[in-house]
Amino acid sequence: MDDESPTLIRDTEQRVFVGSLAGTLRSSHPELRLDSVNGLHKFFWISKGNGRCMINGVTRSFGPNTVIFIPHDVPHRLELSTNVYGVVVTVDPKVQVVLPDHSVFMPILNLMDQKQIANRFDRISAEFNTSGIGRNLAVEYLVGLLSVHLARMAQKHFKEPQTNAAQRLMEAFVNMLEKDYRTGRTLAEYAKVLGVTPTHLTRVCQQVNGKSASRLIQERVLAEARMMLSNTDHKILEISNQLGFSSPAYFTRLFSAKQGQSPKAYRQTAQK
């Protein structure tokens, strides 16, 4: 007679990933990236510290007790100070839970609301770090409850920001950049497709994000280079070609100048 306990439910594959924001500063885990490369929905809870968040081409500063949600298909990037603490929850679009249908950037000012939203993230983290039956299902259900809680809080506190012409241009630019950053397309080429001059595009980028258009292009390409160096075995030549560089030598010079170490040295450090 089989004395083993029956399995009452069948768990799903892992489709939600949870990590510490402090940890992601050091981690190369692709599911926990702080930009739009991995194609996952993202929830962020910043409990301490500050930084900047670019969503759809518009950059905003954040401080402690800020909750952020970004859909999987919205270009984004978080820049964190070294003293940031909090949680990131990333969700595969295949997960069958209802999530917010647009981005949310919401500082939480009320102390009770802060405790409640922090508790939601704590429960997701605790379940994620267990190994019990139905762990993945439980995490997905808790993400659904977080979404409902966030929607209720947004109904009280969140106001849809008004967009202007500069922000609409930035949204078009970063969405185009997300699709074409591997092509080696120049600033002038992006500006031509958008129907503006390079000077105007640069001015708007500086106004809305505090960075030039050329820098945004460069940062997007180098972010992908870091991911490929950390998480693939592609040779430097392959990475250079895939990212649209004219030569591996130019890629190595640019990467070394911006990153402070060569691609080879970065890979060795990241894969330790």
XYZ file of N, CA and C in Angstrom, residues 114-210:
291
model
N 0.915 52.736 3.303
C 2.295 52.251 3.170
C 2.436 50.858 3.777
N 1.885 50.672 4.959
C 1.982 49.374 5.633
C 1.244 48.287 4.850
N 0.078 48.632 4.306
C -0.713 47.645 3.583
C -0.032 47.205 2.290
N 0.506 48.160 1.524
C 1.145 47.780 0.262
C 2.452 47.042 0.534
N 3.189 47.451 1.573
C 4.416 46.738 1.936
C 4.100 45.297 2.344
N 2.979 45.103 3.035
C 2.576 43.754 3.437
C 2.251 42.885 2.222
N 1.640 43.468 1.195
C 1.350 42.701 -0.028
C 2.633 42.186 -0.662
N 3.619 43.057 -0.771
C 4.901 42.643 -1.358
C 5.611 41.635 -0.461
N 5.526 41.812 0.864
C 6.163 40.870 1.796
C 5.563 39.476 1.651
N 4.246 39.387 1.485
C 3.590 38.084 1.352
C 4.006 37.394 0.053
N 4.143 38.181 -1.018
C 4.605 37.595 -2.279
C 6.034 37.082 -2.122
N 6.893 37.864 -1.493
C 8.285 37.454 -1.297
C 8.378 36.206 -0.442
N 7.590 36.164 0.630
C 7.636 35.004 1.529
C 7.204 33.735 0.807
N 6.129 33.819 0.031
C 5.644 32.639 -0.695
C 6.637 32.225 -1.780
N 7.217 33.200 -2.438
C 8.188 32.907 -3.493
C 9.384 32.129 -2.941
N 9.740 32.399 -1.708
C 10.919 31.770 -1.104
C 10.600 30.475 -0.349
N 9.379 29.954 -0.492
C 9.040 28.657 0.080
C 9.198 27.581 -0.985
N 9.023 26.342 -0.573
C 9.078 25.223 -1.526
C 7.870 24.315 -1.371
N 6.780 24.855 -0.828
C 5.592 24.054 -0.587
C 4.816 23.748 -1.848
N 3.888 22.819 -1.737
C 3.018 22.457 -2.854
C 2.236 23.694 -3.307
N 2.166 23.878 -4.606
C 1.398 24.994 -5.156
C 2.044 26.348 -4.988
N 3.345 26.352 -4.766
C 4.040 27.621 -4.522
C 3.873 28.604 -5.670
N 4.035 28.157 -6.917
C 3.936 29.065 -8.061
C 2.512 29.587 -8.241
N 1.532 28.699 -8.033
C 0.138 29.142 -8.101
C -0.151 30.196 -7.039
N 0.319 29.940 -5.822
C 0.075 30.875 -4.725
C 0.674 32.245 -5.020
N 1.884 32.253 -5.575
C 2.522 33.526 -5.911
C 1.690 34.273 -6.951
N 1.194 33.545 -7.959
C 0.372 34.195 -8.986
C -0.918 34.767 -8.384
N -1.561 34.014 -7.486
C -2.779 34.520 -6.856
C -2.488 35.765 -6.021
N -1.341 35.761 -5.321
C -0.976 36.918 -4.507
C -0.685 38.139 -5.380
N -0.132 37.913 -6.567
C 0.079 39.015 -7.501
C -1.266 39.596 -7.941
N -2.255 38.727 -8.160
C -3.589 39.206 -8.494
C -4.179 40.066 -7.394
N -3.987 39.640 -6.143
C -4.480 40.433 -5.006
C -3.741 41.768 -4.908
N -2.435 41.754 -5.196
C -1.677 43.011 -5.225
C -2.253 43.957 -6.272
N -2.615 43.424 -7.433
C -3.188 44.255 -8.489
C -4.496 44.900 -8.044
N -5.351 44.115 -7.390
C -6.627 44.655 -6.898
C -6.373 45.743 -5.864
N -5.441 45.476 -4.951
C -5.131 46.458 -3.904
C -4.585 47.736 -4.526
N -3.706 47.589 -5.525
C -3.137 48.757 -6.183
C -4.215 49.563 -6.900
N -5.163 48.862 -7.537
C -6.249 49.555 -8.234
C -7.104 50.357 -7.250
N -7.345 49.788 -6.070
C -8.141 50.493 -5.065
C -7.405 51.717 -4.538
N -6.099 51.583 -4.347
C -5.314 52.729 -3.892
C -5.250 53.801 -4.974
N -5.084 53.375 -6.224
C -5.015 54.332 -7.328
C -6.315 55.114 -7.467
N -7.428 54.437 -7.186
C -8.724 55.114 -7.265
C -8.778 56.286 -6.287
N -8.082 56.138 -5.150
C -8.076 57.202 -4.148
C -7.012 58.262 -4.424
N -5.838 57.828 -4.908
C -4.685 58.731 -4.910
C -4.116 59.067 -6.284
N -4.336 58.206 -7.270
C -3.614 58.358 -8.535
C -4.398 59.226 -9.502
N -3.692 60.174 -10.126
C -4.291 61.001 -11.162
C -3.531 60.772 -12.457
N -4.264 60.504 -13.523
C -3.650 60.265 -14.818
C -2.929 61.530 -15.275
N -1.613 61.446 -15.513
C -0.883 62.655 -15.914
C -1.277 63.117 -17.311
N -1.310 64.428 -17.483
C -1.589 64.996 -18.795
C -0.309 64.967 -19.634
N -0.429 64.626 -20.905
C 0.739 64.576 -21.771
C 0.772 65.799 -22.678
N 1.983 66.203 -23.034
C 2.144 67.311 -23.966
C 2.892 66.828 -25.206
N 3.160 67.740 -26.136
C 3.785 67.362 -27.402
C 5.173 66.770 -27.190
N 5.920 67.320 -26.251
C 7.274 66.816 -25.981
C 7.222 65.381 -25.472
N 6.294 65.095 -24.576
C 6.174 63.742 -24.032
C 5.697 62.759 -25.091
N 4.821 63.204 -25.975
C 4.357 62.313 -27.046
C 5.505 61.990 -28.011
N 6.355 62.978 -28.291
C 7.518 62.716 -29.135
C 8.456 61.733 -28.454
N 8.659 61.891 -27.154
C 9.531 60.984 -26.420
C 8.972 59.568 -26.421
N 7.669 59.439 -26.261
C 7.044 58.114 -26.285
C 7.278 57.441 -27.631
N 7.106 58.201 -28.713
C 7.339 57.636 -30.049
C 8.812 57.258 -30.215
N 9.712 58.084 -29.713
C 11.143 57.831 -29.867
C 11.572 56.579 -29.109
N 11.186 56.451 -27.846
C 11.671 55.304 -27.074
C 11.039 53.998 -27.548
N 9.812 54.059 -28.058
C 9.213 52.843 -28.612
C 9.925 52.430 -29.900
N 10.309 53.398 -30.712
C 11.081 53.092 -31.911
C 12.464 52.564 -31.530
N 13.079 53.190 -30.528
C 14.393 52.755 -30.067
C 14.340 51.323 -29.555
N 13.272 50.978 -28.850
C 13.138 49.625 -28.319
C 13.089 48.581 -29.441
N 12.522 48.952 -30.562
C 12.420 48.018 -31.683
C 13.698 47.969 -32.524
N 14.416 49.103 -32.595
C 15.473 49.230 -33.598
C 16.875 49.420 -33.026
N 17.061 49.265 -31.708
C 18.375 49.585 -31.142
C 19.476 48.662 -31.661
N 19.126 47.501 -32.195
C 20.139 46.574 -32.716
C 20.600 46.927 -34.133
N 19.980 47.890 -34.752
C 20.245 48.149 -36.167
C 21.415 49.089 -36.413
N 21.910 49.744 -35.365
C 22.957 50.740 -35.567
C 22.423 52.056 -36.091
N 21.111 52.239 -36.051
C 20.488 53.472 -36.554
C 21.030 54.689 -35.792
N 21.318 55.763 -36.522
C 21.886 56.964 -35.920
C 20.798 57.902 -35.415
N 21.219 58.893 -34.646
C 20.292 59.909 -34.162
C 19.578 60.585 -35.328
N 20.317 60.932 -36.363
C 19.707 61.597 -37.523
C 18.651 60.713 -38.173
N 18.904 59.426 -38.223
C 17.941 58.503 -38.836
C 16.681 58.380 -37.994
N 16.826 58.301 -36.663
C 15.642 58.282 -35.790
C 14.837 59.569 -35.977
N 15.525 60.705 -35.969
C 14.838 61.988 -36.096
C 14.086 62.090 -37.422
N 14.693 61.599 -38.491
C 14.043 61.667 -39.806
C 12.739 60.877 -39.812
N 12.751 59.670 -39.251
C 11.539 58.848 -39.212
C 10.465 59.526 -38.361
N 10.883 60.208 -37.292
C 9.938 60.885 -36.400
C 9.468 62.225 -36.959
N 10.082 62.689 -38.044
C 9.655 63.933 -38.674
C 10.132 65.185 -37.970
N 11.257 65.098 -37.270
C 11.825 66.258 -36.581
C 13.314 66.331 -36.906
N 13.936 67.441 -36.536
C 15.376 67.562 -36.734
C 16.113 66.891 -35.574
N 17.357 66.465 -35.780
C 18.146 65.921 -34.675
C 18.279 66.898 -33.524
N 18.395 68.175 -33.846
C 18.519 69.193 -32.800
C 17.270 69.246 -31.934
N 16.102 69.202 -32.581
C 14.848 69.257 -31.823
C 14.683 68.001 -30.965
N 14.993 66.831 -31.516
C 14.862 65.595 -30.754
C 15.796 65.612 -29.544
N 17.006 66.088 -29.740
C 17.957 66.174 -28.628
C 17.465 67.144 -27.557
N 16.910 68.269 -27.988
C 16.418 69.265 -27.038
C 15.260 68.709 -26.217
N 14.355 67.996 -26.883
C 13.205 67.427 -26.166
C 13.658 66.333 -25.202
N 14.591 65.486 -25.636
C 15.115 64.445 -24.744
C 15.736 65.060 -23.498
N 16.501 66.123 -23.696
C 17.144 66.795 -22.567
C 16.105 67.402 -21.634
N 15.063 67.970 -22.229
C 14.010 68.611 -21.432
C 13.224 67.599 -20.608
N 12.873 66.466 -21.225
C 11.989 65.505 -20.568
C 12.759 64.519 -19.685
N 13.990 64.178 -20.083
C 14.736 63.134 -19.382
C 16.043 63.588 -18.746
N 16.497 64.780 -19.083
C 17.781 65.223 -18.579
C 18.951 64.537 -19.262
